[in-house]
mmCIF file of C-alpha atoms in Angstrom:
data_model
loop_
_atom_site.group_PDB
_atom_site.id
_atom_site.type_symbol
_atom_site.label_atom_id
_atom_site.label_comp_id
_atom_site.label_asym_id
_atom_site.label_seq_id
_atom_site.Cartn_x
_atom_site.Cartn_y
_atom_site.Cartn_z
ATOM 1 C CA MET Y 1 -9.612 -0.888 -20.504
ATOM 2 C CA ALA Y 2 -11.549 -0.409 -17.277
ATOM 3 C CA PHE Y 3 -9.539 2.646 -16.241
ATOM 4 C CA THR Y 4 -8.272 5.922 -17.650
ATOM 5 C CA THR Y 5 -4.820 7.468 -17.298
ATOM 6 C CA ILE Y 6 -4.249 10.627 -15.265
ATOM 7 C CA ALA Y 7 -1.524 12.944 -16.525
ATOM 8 C CA THR Y 8 -0.561 16.595 -16.144
ATOM 9 C CA PRO Y 9 2.329 18.642 -17.563
ATOM 10 C CA ALA Y 10 2.924 19.980 -14.024
ATOM 11 C CA ALA Y 11 4.131 16.637 -12.609
ATOM 12 C CA LYS Y 12 6.205 14.193 -14.638
ATOM 13 C CA PRO Y 13 7.180 10.626 -13.745
ATOM 14 C CA VAL Y 14 10.792 9.719 -12.971
ATOM 15 C CA ALA Y 15 10.662 6.808 -15.419
ATOM 16 C CA ASN Y 16 8.350 5.020 -17.831
ATOM 17 C CA TYR Y 17 5.204 4.740 -15.695
ATOM 18 C CA LYS Y 18 1.801 6.366 -15.443
ATOM 19 C CA MET Y 19 1.393 9.045 -12.780
ATOM 20 C CA GLY Y 20 -2.160 8.003 -12.019
ATOM 21 C CA THR Y 21 -5.121 5.927 -13.064
ATOM 22 C CA ARG Y 22 -8.846 6.357 -12.472
ATOM 23 C CA MET Y 23 -11.112 3.336 -12.406
ATOM 24 C CA ALA Y 24 -13.868 3.449 -14.999
ATOM 25 C CA GLY Y 25 -15.621 0.118 -14.525
ATOM 26 C CA GLY Y 26 -15.050 -3.570 -14.054
ATOM 27 C CA ARG Y 27 -14.050 -5.354 -10.874
ATOM 28 C CA LEU Y 28 -11.430 -4.097 -8.459
ATOM 29 C CA LEU Y 29 -8.729 -6.748 -7.982
ATOM 30 C CA TYR Y 30 -6.229 -6.615 -5.134
ATOM 31 C CA ILE Y 31 -3.191 -8.833 -5.709
ATOM 32 C CA SER Y 32 -1.082 -10.028 -2.797
ATOM 33 C CA GLY Y 33 2.585 -9.155 -2.760
ATOM 34 C CA GLN Y 34 4.121 -11.608 -5.214
ATOM 35 C CA VAL Y 35 7.558 -13.121 -4.693
ATOM 36 C CA ALA Y 36 9.866 -15.390 -6.704
ATOM 37 C CA TRP Y 37 8.170 -18.661 -5.842
ATOM 38 C CA ASP Y 38 7.656 -21.392 -8.349
ATOM 39 C CA GLY Y 39 4.384 -23.300 -8.195
ATOM 40 C CA SER Y 40 5.664 -25.604 -5.471
ATOM 41 C CA GLY Y 41 6.962 -22.863 -3.204
ATOM 42 C CA ASN Y 42 10.663 -23.091 -4.084
ATOM 43 C CA VAL Y 43 12.553 -19.818 -4.404
ATOM 44 C CA VAL Y 44 13.587 -19.161 -8.002
ATOM 45 C CA GLY Y 45 16.907 -17.339 -8.374
ATOM 46 C CA LYS Y 46 18.214 -17.366 -4.828
ATOM 47 C CA GLY Y 47 20.714 -14.481 -4.679
ATOM 48 C CA ASP Y 48 19.876 -13.433 -8.264
ATOM 49 C CA VAL Y 49 17.567 -10.432 -8.218
ATOM 50 C CA GLY Y 50 17.092 -10.383 -12.010
ATOM 51 C CA ALA Y 51 15.827 -13.973 -12.034
ATOM 52 C CA GLN Y 52 13.657 -13.259 -8.997
ATOM 53 C CA ALA Y 53 12.179 -10.183 -10.633
ATOM 54 C CA THR Y 54 11.263 -12.098 -13.789
ATOM 55 C CA GLN Y 55 9.604 -14.862 -11.761
ATOM 56 C CA THR Y 56 7.806 -12.327 -9.550
ATOM 57 C CA PHE Y 57 6.303 -10.455 -12.498
ATOM 58 C CA GLN Y 58 5.273 -13.754 -14.094
ATOM 59 C CA ASN Y 59 3.542 -14.710 -10.855
ATOM 60 C CA LEU Y 60 1.785 -11.338 -10.833
ATOM 61 C CA ARG Y 61 0.590 -12.024 -14.364
ATOM 62 C CA GLY Y 62 -0.578 -15.485 -13.270
ATOM 63 C CA VAL Y 63 -2.908 -14.004 -10.654
ATOM 64 C CA LEU Y 64 -4.225 -11.453 -13.162
ATOM 65 C CA GLN Y 65 -4.903 -14.198 -15.682
ATOM 66 C CA ALA Y 66 -6.669 -16.291 -13.058
ATOM 67 C CA ALA Y 67 -8.966 -13.290 -12.531
ATOM 68 C CA GLY Y 68 -9.639 -13.024 -16.273
ATOM 69 C CA GLY Y 69 -7.201 -10.184 -16.908
ATOM 70 C CA ASP Y 70 -3.577 -9.496 -17.758
ATOM 71 C CA LEU Y 71 -0.785 -7.016 -17.058
ATOM 72 C CA ARG Y 72 -2.514 -4.318 -19.122
ATOM 73 C CA ASP Y 73 -5.330 -4.234 -16.544
ATOM 74 C CA LEU Y 74 -3.057 -3.111 -13.707
ATOM 75 C CA MET Y 75 -3.844 0.357 -12.395
ATOM 76 C CA LYS Y 76 -1.017 0.453 -9.883
ATOM 77 C CA ILE Y 77 1.948 -1.634 -8.790
ATOM 78 C CA THR Y 78 4.232 -1.302 -5.795
ATOM 79 C CA THR Y 79 7.694 -2.815 -6.043
ATOM 80 C CA TYR Y 80 9.531 -3.518 -2.787
ATOM 81 C CA ILE Y 81 13.216 -4.365 -2.931
ATOM 82 C CA THR Y 82 15.765 -4.884 -0.169
ATOM 83 C CA ARG Y 83 18.822 -3.246 -1.789
ATOM 84 C CA ILE Y 84 18.713 -0.081 -3.887
ATOM 85 C CA GLU Y 85 21.612 -1.372 -5.983
ATOM 86 C CA ASP Y 86 19.231 -4.091 -7.265
ATOM 87 C CA PHE Y 87 17.000 -1.502 -8.921
ATOM 88 C CA PRO Y 88 18.642 -1.560 -12.411
ATOM 89 C CA ALA Y 89 18.217 -5.346 -12.654
ATOM 90 C CA VAL Y 90 14.611 -5.058 -11.483
ATOM 91 C CA ALA Y 91 13.875 -2.283 -13.976
ATOM 92 C CA LYS Y 92 15.356 -4.383 -16.797
ATOM 93 C CA ALA Y 93 13.279 -7.456 -15.927
ATOM 94 C CA ARG Y 94 10.199 -5.291 -15.509
ATOM 95 C CA SER Y 95 10.528 -3.663 -18.920
ATOM 96 C CA GLU Y 96 10.963 -7.098 -20.509
ATOM 97 C CA VAL Y 97 7.733 -8.366 -18.948
ATOM 98 C CA PHE Y 98 5.707 -5.175 -19.429
ATOM 99 C CA GLN Y 99 5.568 -4.090 -23.041
ATOM 100 C CA GLY Y 100 5.256 -0.299 -23.154
ATOM 101 C CA GLU Y 101 4.247 2.010 -20.348
ATOM 102 C CA LEU Y 102 4.016 0.710 -16.785
ATOM 103 C CA PRO Y 103 0.988 1.245 -14.567
ATOM 104 C CA ALA Y 104 1.133 3.876 -11.828
ATOM 105 C CA SER Y 105 4.109 2.735 -9.819
ATOM 106 C CA THR Y 106 5.859 3.066 -6.480
ATOM 107 C CA LEU Y 107 9.326 1.774 -5.616
ATOM 108 C CA ILE Y 108 10.352 1.299 -1.992
ATOM 109 C CA VAL Y 109 13.475 -0.153 -0.377
ATOM 110 C CA VAL Y 110 12.441 -2.049 2.752
ATOM 111 C CA LYS Y 111 14.568 -3.564 5.503
ATOM 112 C CA SER Y 112 13.567 -7.049 4.426
ATOM 113 C CA LEU Y 113 10.692 -9.067 3.031
ATOM 114 C CA PHE Y 114 8.923 -11.910 4.794
ATOM 115 C CA HIS Y 115 11.681 -14.424 4.051
ATOM 116 C CA PRO Y 116 15.402 -13.538 3.926
ATOM 117 C CA ASP Y 117 15.774 -15.244 0.510
ATOM 118 C CA PHE Y 118 13.317 -12.852 -1.143
ATOM 119 C CA LEU Y 119 14.930 -9.824 -2.795
ATOM 120 C CA ILE Y 120 11.791 -8.407 -4.433
ATOM 121 C CA GLU Y 121 8.052 -8.335 -3.794
ATOM 122 C CA VAL Y 122 5.456 -6.722 -6.066
ATOM 123 C CA GLU Y 123 1.798 -6.071 -5.295
ATOM 124 C CA GLY Y 124 -0.810 -4.683 -7.633
ATOM 125 C CA VAL Y 125 -4.309 -3.290 -7.999
ATOM 126 C CA ALA Y 126 -6.183 -3.911 -11.230
ATOM 127 C CA ALA Y 127 -9.533 -3.193 -12.845
ATOM 128 C CA VAL Y 128 -10.623 -6.371 -14.630
ATOM 129 C CA MET J 1 -19.703 -6.838 -2.700
ATOM 130 C CA ASP J 2 -19.640 -10.025 -4.788
ATOM 131 C CA ARG J 3 -16.246 -11.042 -3.467
ATOM 132 C CA ARG J 4 -14.186 -13.473 -5.529
ATOM 133 C CA GLU J 5 -11.086 -15.189 -4.255
ATOM 134 C CA ILE J 6 -8.493 -15.625 -6.993
ATOM 135 C CA LEU J 7 -6.253 -18.662 -7.039
ATOM 136 C CA ALA J 8 -3.794 -19.382 -9.836
ATOM 137 C CA GLU J 9 -4.085 -23.070 -8.853
ATOM 138 C CA ARG J 10 -0.505 -23.598 -7.760
ATOM 139 C CA PRO J 11 0.460 -25.864 -4.860
ATOM 140 C CA VAL J 12 2.241 -22.960 -3.164
ATOM 141 C CA GLU J 13 -1.117 -21.247 -2.610
ATOM 142 C CA ARG J 14 -2.570 -24.012 -0.466
ATOM 143 C CA GLY J 15 -2.647 -23.867 3.277
ATOM 144 C CA ARG J 16 -1.507 -20.275 3.545
ATOM 145 C CA GLY J 17 -3.307 -17.603 5.490
ATOM 146 C CA PHE J 18 -3.880 -15.346 2.511
ATOM 147 C CA MET J 19 -5.215 -15.331 -1.047
ATOM 148 C CA PRO J 20 -3.101 -14.469 -4.108
ATOM 149 C CA GLY J 21 -5.867 -12.108 -5.185
ATOM 150 C CA VAL J 22 -9.304 -10.940 -4.139
ATOM 151 C CA SER J 23 -11.657 -9.057 -6.429
ATOM 152 C CA ILE J 24 -14.832 -7.166 -5.650
ATOM 153 C CA ASN J 25 -17.446 -5.204 -7.493
ATOM 154 C CA PRO J 26 -16.742 -1.967 -5.629
ATOM 155 C CA SER J 27 -19.789 -0.334 -4.118
ATOM 156 C CA ARG J 28 -18.787 0.655 -0.560
ATOM 157 C CA THR J 29 -15.073 0.299 0.165
ATOM 158 C CA LEU J 30 -13.427 1.113 3.496
ATOM 159 C CA PHE J 31 -9.773 2.102 3.766
ATOM 160 C CA THR J 32 -8.352 2.092 7.278
ATOM 161 C CA ALA J 33 -5.393 4.035 8.542
ATOM 162 C CA GLY J 34 -2.409 2.007 9.670
ATOM 163 C CA LEU J 35 -3.325 0.872 13.191
ATOM 164 C CA THR J 36 -0.853 -0.095 15.900
ATOM 165 C CA GLY J 37 -0.848 -1.723 19.325
ATOM 166 C CA ARG J 38 -1.595 1.329 21.416
ATOM 167 C CA ASN J 39 -3.735 1.315 24.545
ATOM 168 C CA PRO J 40 -6.634 3.776 24.984
ATOM 169 C CA ASP J 41 -4.257 6.200 26.752
ATOM 170 C CA GLY J 42 -1.982 6.192 23.708
ATOM 171 C CA ALA J 43 0.801 4.169 25.329
ATOM 172 C CA VAL J 44 2.193 1.208 23.420
ATOM 173 C CA ALA J 45 0.759 -2.048 24.814
ATOM 174 C CA ALA J 46 3.185 -3.853 27.106
ATOM 175 C CA GLY J 47 4.068 -7.467 26.323
ATOM 176 C CA GLY J 48 5.860 -7.321 22.999
ATOM 177 C CA MET J 49 4.714 -8.533 19.600
ATOM 178 C CA ALA J 50 1.879 -10.797 20.764
ATOM 179 C CA ALA J 51 0.251 -8.060 22.842
ATOM 180 C CA GLN J 52 0.785 -5.408 20.157
ATOM 181 C CA THR J 53 -0.668 -7.620 17.433
ATOM 182 C CA ARG J 54 -3.729 -8.376 19.561
ATOM 183 C CA ARG J 55 -4.264 -4.678 20.344
ATOM 184 C CA THR J 56 -3.826 -3.727 16.693
ATOM 185 C CA PHE J 57 -6.652 -6.006 15.584
ATOM 186 C CA GLU J 58 -8.764 -5.121 18.644
ATOM 187 C CA ARG J 59 -8.542 -1.505 17.510
ATOM 188 C CA LEU J 60 -9.321 -2.319 13.889
ATOM 189 C CA GLN J 61 -12.460 -4.226 14.845
ATOM 190 C CA PRO J 62 -14.609 -1.196 15.845
ATOM 191 C CA ILE J 63 -13.372 0.726 12.811
ATOM 192 C CA LEU J 64 -14.760 -2.067 10.633
ATOM 193 C CA ALA J 65 -17.875 -2.421 12.781
ATOM 194 C CA LYS J 66 -18.671 1.297 12.467
ATOM 195 C CA ALA J 67 -18.899 0.723 8.707
ATOM 196 C CA GLY J 68 -21.048 -2.365 9.239
ATOM 197 C CA ALA J 69 -18.220 -4.722 8.309
ATOM 198 C CA GLY J 70 -16.088 -7.388 9.959
ATOM 199 C CA PHE J 71 -12.818 -9.175 9.327
ATOM 200 C CA ASP J 72 -14.552 -11.578 6.915
ATOM 201 C CA ASN J 73 -15.075 -8.563 4.612
ATOM 202 C CA VAL J 74 -11.358 -7.717 4.418
ATOM 203 C CA VAL J 75 -10.084 -7.653 0.836
ATOM 204 C CA LYS J 76 -6.467 -6.652 1.378
ATOM 205 C CA GLN J 77 -4.147 -6.329 4.336
ATOM 206 C CA LEU J 78 -0.768 -4.683 4.543
ATOM 207 C CA VAL J 79 1.269 -5.718 7.585
ATOM 208 C CA TYR J 80 4.375 -3.715 8.505
ATOM 209 C CA VAL J 81 6.618 -5.215 11.174
ATOM 210 C CA THR J 82 9.988 -4.255 12.602
ATOM 211 C CA ASP J 83 10.768 -7.742 13.962
ATOM 212 C CA LEU J 84 9.956 -10.563 11.561
ATOM 213 C CA ASP J 85 10.924 -13.462 13.823
ATOM 214 C CA ALA J 86 8.674 -12.177 16.603
ATOM 215 C CA TYR J 87 5.782 -11.742 14.178
ATOM 216 C CA ASN J 88 6.156 -15.240 12.765
ATOM 217 C CA SER J 89 6.371 -16.862 16.184
ATOM 218 C CA VAL J 90 3.838 -14.936 18.284
ATOM 219 C CA GLY J 91 2.166 -12.307 16.074
ATOM 220 C CA ARG J 92 0.654 -14.553 13.419
ATOM 221 C CA PRO J 93 -1.305 -16.718 15.866
ATOM 222 C CA GLU J 94 -2.869 -13.568 17.374
ATOM 223 C CA ARG J 95 -3.845 -12.295 13.954
ATOM 224 C CA ALA J 96 -5.384 -15.654 13.064
ATOM 225 C CA LYS J 97 -7.806 -15.396 16.011
ATOM 226 C CA PHE J 98 -9.453 -12.383 14.396
ATOM 227 C CA PHE J 99 -9.609 -13.652 10.827
ATOM 228 C CA GLY J 100 -10.725 -17.250 11.309
ATOM 229 C CA ALA J 101 -10.961 -18.899 7.891
ATOM 230 C CA THR J 102 -11.105 -15.611 5.937
ATOM 231 C CA ARG J 103 -8.238 -15.168 3.535
ATOM 232 C CA ALA J 104 -7.489 -11.687 2.212
ATOM 233 C CA ALA J 105 -4.925 -10.553 -0.345
ATOM 234 C CA SER J 106 -1.851 -9.661 1.677
ATOM 235 C CA THR J 107 1.528 -7.980 1.640
ATOM 236 C CA GLY J 108 3.999 -8.167 4.504
ATOM 237 C CA LEU J 109 6.991 -5.870 4.878
ATOM 238 C CA VAL J 110 9.790 -5.478 7.374
ATOM 239 C CA VAL J 111 10.451 -1.766 7.850
ATOM 240 C CA ARG J 112 13.012 0.190 9.802
ATOM 241 C CA ARG J 113 10.735 2.103 12.140
ATOM 242 C CA LEU J 114 7.064 2.872 12.745
ATOM 243 C CA ALA J 115 5.559 6.087 14.156
ATOM 244 C CA ASP J 116 6.931 5.303 17.640
ATOM 245 C CA PRO J 117 10.223 3.377 17.954
ATOM 246 C CA ALA J 118 8.511 1.008 20.440
ATOM 247 C CA LEU J 119 5.956 -0.120 17.856
ATOM 248 C CA LEU J 120 6.583 -3.570 16.379
ATOM 249 C CA ILE J 121 3.593 -3.884 14.037
ATOM 250 C CA GLU J 122 1.217 -1.722 12.027
ATOM 251 C CA VAL J 123 -1.680 -3.007 9.922
ATOM 252 C CA GLU J 124 -3.880 -1.319 7.339
ATOM 253 C CA LEU J 125 -6.900 -2.888 5.677
ATOM 254 C CA VAL J 126 -9.103 -2.482 2.613
ATOM 255 C CA VAL J 127 -12.612 -3.739 3.309
ATOM 256 C CA ASP J 128 -15.594 -4.525 1.107
ATOM 257 C CA VAL J 129 -18.426 -2.978 3.105
ATOM 258 C CA PRO J 130 -21.939 -4.468 2.936
ATOM 259 C CA GLY J 131 -24.894 -2.339 1.928
ATOM 260 C CA SER J 132 -25.775 0.089 -0.802
ATOM 261 C CA PRO J 133 -23.940 3.375 -1.419
ATOM 262 C CA GLN J 134 -27.199 4.989 -2.517
ATOM 263 C CA GLY J 135 -28.079 8.158 -0.678
ATOM 264 C CA LYS J 136 -24.723 8.296 1.105
ATOM 265 C CA PRO J 137 -22.021 10.947 0.643
ATOM 266 C CA LEU J 138 -19.132 9.927 -1.634
ATOM 267 C CA LEU J 139 -16.720 9.840 1.322
ATOM 268 C CA GLU J 140 -17.390 9.085 4.989
ATOM 269 C CA LYS J 141 -14.306 9.934 7.071
ATOM 270 C CA TYR J 142 -14.418 9.005 10.729
ATOM 271 C CA ASN J 143 -12.563 8.307 13.942
ATOM 272 C CA ILE J 144 -13.363 5.756 16.618
ATOM 273 C CA GLU J 145 -10.830 7.034 19.138
ATOM 274 C CA ASN J 146 -9.740 10.524 20.170
ATOM 275 C CA HIS J 147 -6.217 9.852 18.928
ATOM 276 C CA GLY J 148 -5.288 13.492 18.416
ATOM 277 C CA GLY J 149 -3.406 12.755 15.199
ATOM 278 C CA ASN J 150 -3.802 14.421 11.838
ATOM 279 C CA PHE J 151 -5.651 11.596 10.089
ATOM 280 C CA HIS J 152 -8.920 9.699 10.051
ATOM 281 C CA GLN J 153 -8.998 6.087 11.207
ATOM 282 C CA GLY J 154 -11.428 5.016 8.509
ATOM 283 C CA VAL J 155 -12.654 6.394 5.190
ATOM 284 C CA ILE J 156 -15.544 4.754 3.329
ATOM 285 C CA VAL J 157 -15.891 5.337 -0.407
ATOM 286 C CA ASN J 158 -19.547 5.127 -1.452
ATOM 287 C CA GLY J 159 -19.696 4.508 -5.190
ATOM 288 C CA GLY J 160 -17.574 6.882 -7.264
ATOM 289 C CA ARG J 161 -14.348 5.992 -9.012
ATOM 290 C CA LEU J 162 -11.095 5.149 -7.283
ATOM 291 C CA VAL J 163 -7.941 6.986 -8.325
ATOM 292 C CA TYR J 164 -4.523 5.421 -7.785
ATOM 293 C CA LEU J 165 -1.530 7.736 -7.998
ATOM 294 C CA ALA J 166 2.030 6.595 -8.451
ATOM 295 C CA GLY J 167 4.209 7.223 -5.429
ATOM 296 C CA GLN J 168 5.145 10.899 -5.604
ATOM 297 C CA VAL J 169 8.681 12.092 -5.060
ATOM 298 C CA ALA J 170 10.308 15.522 -5.252
ATOM 299 C CA ASN J 171 11.146 15.458 -8.944
ATOM 300 C CA ASN J 172 10.895 18.479 -11.189
ATOM 301 C CA VAL J 173 9.480 18.241 -14.715
ATOM 302 C CA ASP J 174 13.066 18.352 -16.065
ATOM 303 C CA ASN J 175 13.739 15.245 -13.943
ATOM 304 C CA SER J 176 16.018 17.071 -11.494
ATOM 305 C CA VAL J 177 15.406 16.656 -7.763
ATOM 306 C CA ALA J 178 13.674 19.511 -5.944
ATOM 307 C CA GLY J 179 15.337 20.183 -2.602
ATOM 308 C CA ALA J 180 18.191 17.682 -2.310
ATOM 309 C CA GLY J 181 18.773 17.301 1.434
ATOM 310 C CA ASP J 182 15.872 19.675 2.181
ATOM 311 C CA TRP J 183 12.913 17.964 3.869
ATOM 312 C CA ARG J 184 10.666 20.996 3.780
ATOM 313 C CA ARG J 185 11.207 21.641 0.077
ATOM 314 C CA GLN J 186 10.650 17.972 -0.778
ATOM 315 C CA ALA J 187 7.410 17.967 1.217
ATOM 316 C CA GLU J 188 6.239 21.034 -0.703
ATOM 317 C CA LYS J 189 7.123 19.516 -4.064
ATOM 318 C CA VAL J 190 5.538 16.136 -3.341
ATOM 319 C CA TYR J 191 2.250 17.720 -2.229
ATOM 320 C CA ASP J 192 2.418 20.095 -5.198
ATOM 321 C CA ASN J 193 2.667 17.081 -7.535
ATOM 322 C CA ILE J 194 -0.178 15.312 -5.746
ATOM 323 C CA GLY J 195 -2.342 18.437 -5.987
ATOM 324 C CA HIS J 196 -1.804 18.735 -9.741
ATOM 325 C CA LEU J 197 -2.555 15.068 -10.300
ATOM 326 C CA LEU J 198 -5.701 15.172 -8.170
ATOM 327 C CA GLN J 199 -6.878 18.147 -10.188
ATOM 328 C CA ALA J 200 -6.201 16.239 -13.430
ATOM 329 C CA ALA J 201 -8.257 13.375 -12.016
ATOM 330 C CA GLY J 202 -11.192 15.656 -11.225
ATOM 331 C CA GLY J 203 -10.510 15.780 -7.498
ATOM 332 C CA THR J 204 -9.136 17.964 -4.720
ATOM 333 C CA PRO J 205 -6.995 17.271 -1.628
ATOM 334 C CA GLY J 206 -10.251 16.386 0.138
ATOM 335 C CA SER J 207 -10.726 13.546 -2.374
ATOM 336 C CA VAL J 208 -7.808 11.630 -0.853
ATOM 337 C CA VAL J 209 -8.971 8.470 0.875
ATOM 338 C CA LYS J 210 -5.691 6.909 1.971
ATOM 339 C CA GLU J 211 -2.163 8.240 2.146
ATOM 340 C CA THR J 212 0.992 6.193 2.680
ATOM 341 C CA THR J 213 4.116 8.187 3.491
ATOM 342 C CA TRP J 214 7.487 6.477 3.145
ATOM 343 C CA VAL J 215 10.387 8.428 4.629
ATOM 344 C CA LEU J 216 14.061 7.907 5.346
ATOM 345 C CA SER J 217 13.619 9.534 8.781
ATOM 346 C CA ILE J 218 10.350 9.905 10.661
ATOM 347 C CA ASP J 219 11.856 12.483 13.016
ATOM 348 C CA SER J 220 13.112 14.699 10.182
ATOM 349 C CA TRP J 221 9.830 14.321 8.312
ATOM 350 C CA ARG J 222 7.756 15.357 11.315
ATOM 351 C CA ALA J 223 9.989 18.344 12.029
ATOM 352 C CA ALA J 224 9.654 19.681 8.485
ATOM 353 C CA SER J 225 6.373 18.537 6.985
ATOM 354 C CA VAL J 226 3.579 19.401 9.405
ATOM 355 C CA PRO J 227 2.727 22.895 8.098
ATOM 356 C CA VAL J 228 3.007 21.729 4.483
ATOM 357 C CA ARG J 229 0.729 18.739 4.985
ATOM 358 C CA SER J 230 -1.768 20.649 7.148
ATOM 359 C CA GLY J 231 -1.960 23.398 4.545
ATOM 360 C CA PHE J 232 -2.529 20.862 1.804
ATOM 361 C CA TYR J 233 -5.407 18.987 3.448
ATOM 362 C CA ASP J 234 -6.849 22.012 5.291
ATOM 363 C CA GLY J 235 -8.550 19.804 7.884
ATOM 364 C CA ASP J 236 -10.084 17.334 5.398
ATOM 365 C CA LEU J 237 -7.721 14.484 6.298
ATOM 366 C CA PRO J 238 -7.423 10.996 4.819
ATOM 367 C CA ALA J 239 -6.645 7.697 6.528
ATOM 368 C CA SER J 240 -2.868 7.485 6.646
ATOM 369 C CA THR J 241 0.202 5.390 7.380
ATOM 370 C CA LEU J 242 3.728 6.675 8.067
ATOM 371 C CA VAL J 243 6.662 4.294 7.711
ATOM 372 C CA GLU J 244 10.445 4.668 7.885
ATOM 373 C CA ILE J 245 12.399 2.695 5.296
ATOM 374 C CA PRO J 246 16.075 2.562 4.262
ATOM 375 C CA GLY J 247 15.794 3.815 0.680
ATOM 376 C CA LEU J 248 13.828 5.165 -2.275
ATOM 377 C CA ALA J 249 14.385 5.048 -6.051
ATOM 378 C CA ARG J 250 17.085 7.760 -5.996
ATOM 379 C CA PRO J 251 19.450 8.518 -3.121
ATOM 380 C CA GLU J 252 18.327 12.186 -3.099
ATOM 381 C CA PHE J 253 14.711 11.319 -2.382
ATOM 382 C CA LEU J 254 13.837 11.704 1.303
ATOM 383 C CA VAL J 255 10.114 11.012 1.027
ATOM 384 C CA GLU J 256 7.660 9.241 -1.240
ATOM 385 C CA ILE J 257 3.905 9.589 -0.790
ATOM 386 C CA GLU J 258 1.267 7.554 -2.530
ATOM 387 C CA VAL J 259 -2.383 8.366 -2.344
ATOM 388 C CA ILE J 260 -5.623 6.667 -3.220
ATOM 389 C CA ALA J 261 -8.454 9.072 -3.931
ATOM 390 C CA ALA J 262 -12.050 8.828 -5.052
ATOM 391 C CA VAL J 263 -14.001 11.078 -7.414
ATOM 392 C CA ALA J 264 -17.660 11.083 -8.402
#
């Protein structure tokens, strides 16, 4: 692992994620906000945030793998959703894709993403 | 340096203005504040999205140049807009004039409000700066303009190790919310959490390179947070972005702040 985990008893996470990570080596990889596209650019799971979340996290993994890494190399992810009521479905899909503890994480509800069909977008920073 | 553009080799990636991923071997990395389409006198540029987009990148250019970098060194961009249709029709072509063929990793978000209600776009960049970090201080924080705000327009990290914190909210260690409905208390708790985490990472408030503040109301945040934030940074300010959004992970949360820091 090219990073270490930052933790303190004085500040606890709201859910199953790391509170911080510190890079320890390797290359710094910035991953664009990923959405629920298939390889041809079709939206997967239009109107279905759970299906979109699964596809989005798989796409995130695809970029990591193309850089020679995988989900375990993520230092930080930011999840943007458009409706707070979608959060439970997103959290479920996320915990199915990520085995164990999540990277440092931020969740934000935005007004919309860059296409009205997209319900979730996830960007990441990794040390690979 | 040693930039690598990462493609997962899918048809969807072709012909777009950005890269799915960009990796670097970090040696000198510049983080800019979120820049907007303001004129030198501070007024928002007249002429709508096209004019604001042009001004935004015109203002970013000298921030990059001061570090010895240009738009072809950009690793990551984050574009916040309040009007997506306007950005797609007249903002994108203006942006393209600055970037040419360079493709950075990118995220685009439509938010509710930026620092001034008249602002339509805000852009922040991460840049892989040429040259060696040797002999330079760990952090170089600077301004190009006399903007009068409590932030730096650019912060260069020379060597060292980057620290990424999760977005911090006003949660107590027992998972209850500190200060439901109370902006001031939430500001105190969020900065308290950040302070503890920076300490655990071997840093201080001065180690913060970039701060992104997500709030449910910019007006309420400004009214309540200024003394808390000023006390926390004590003059040693990071590059920063302030954005108004409709929601956070729990309905009680009024603010979420994420910081990137660097330690030796």
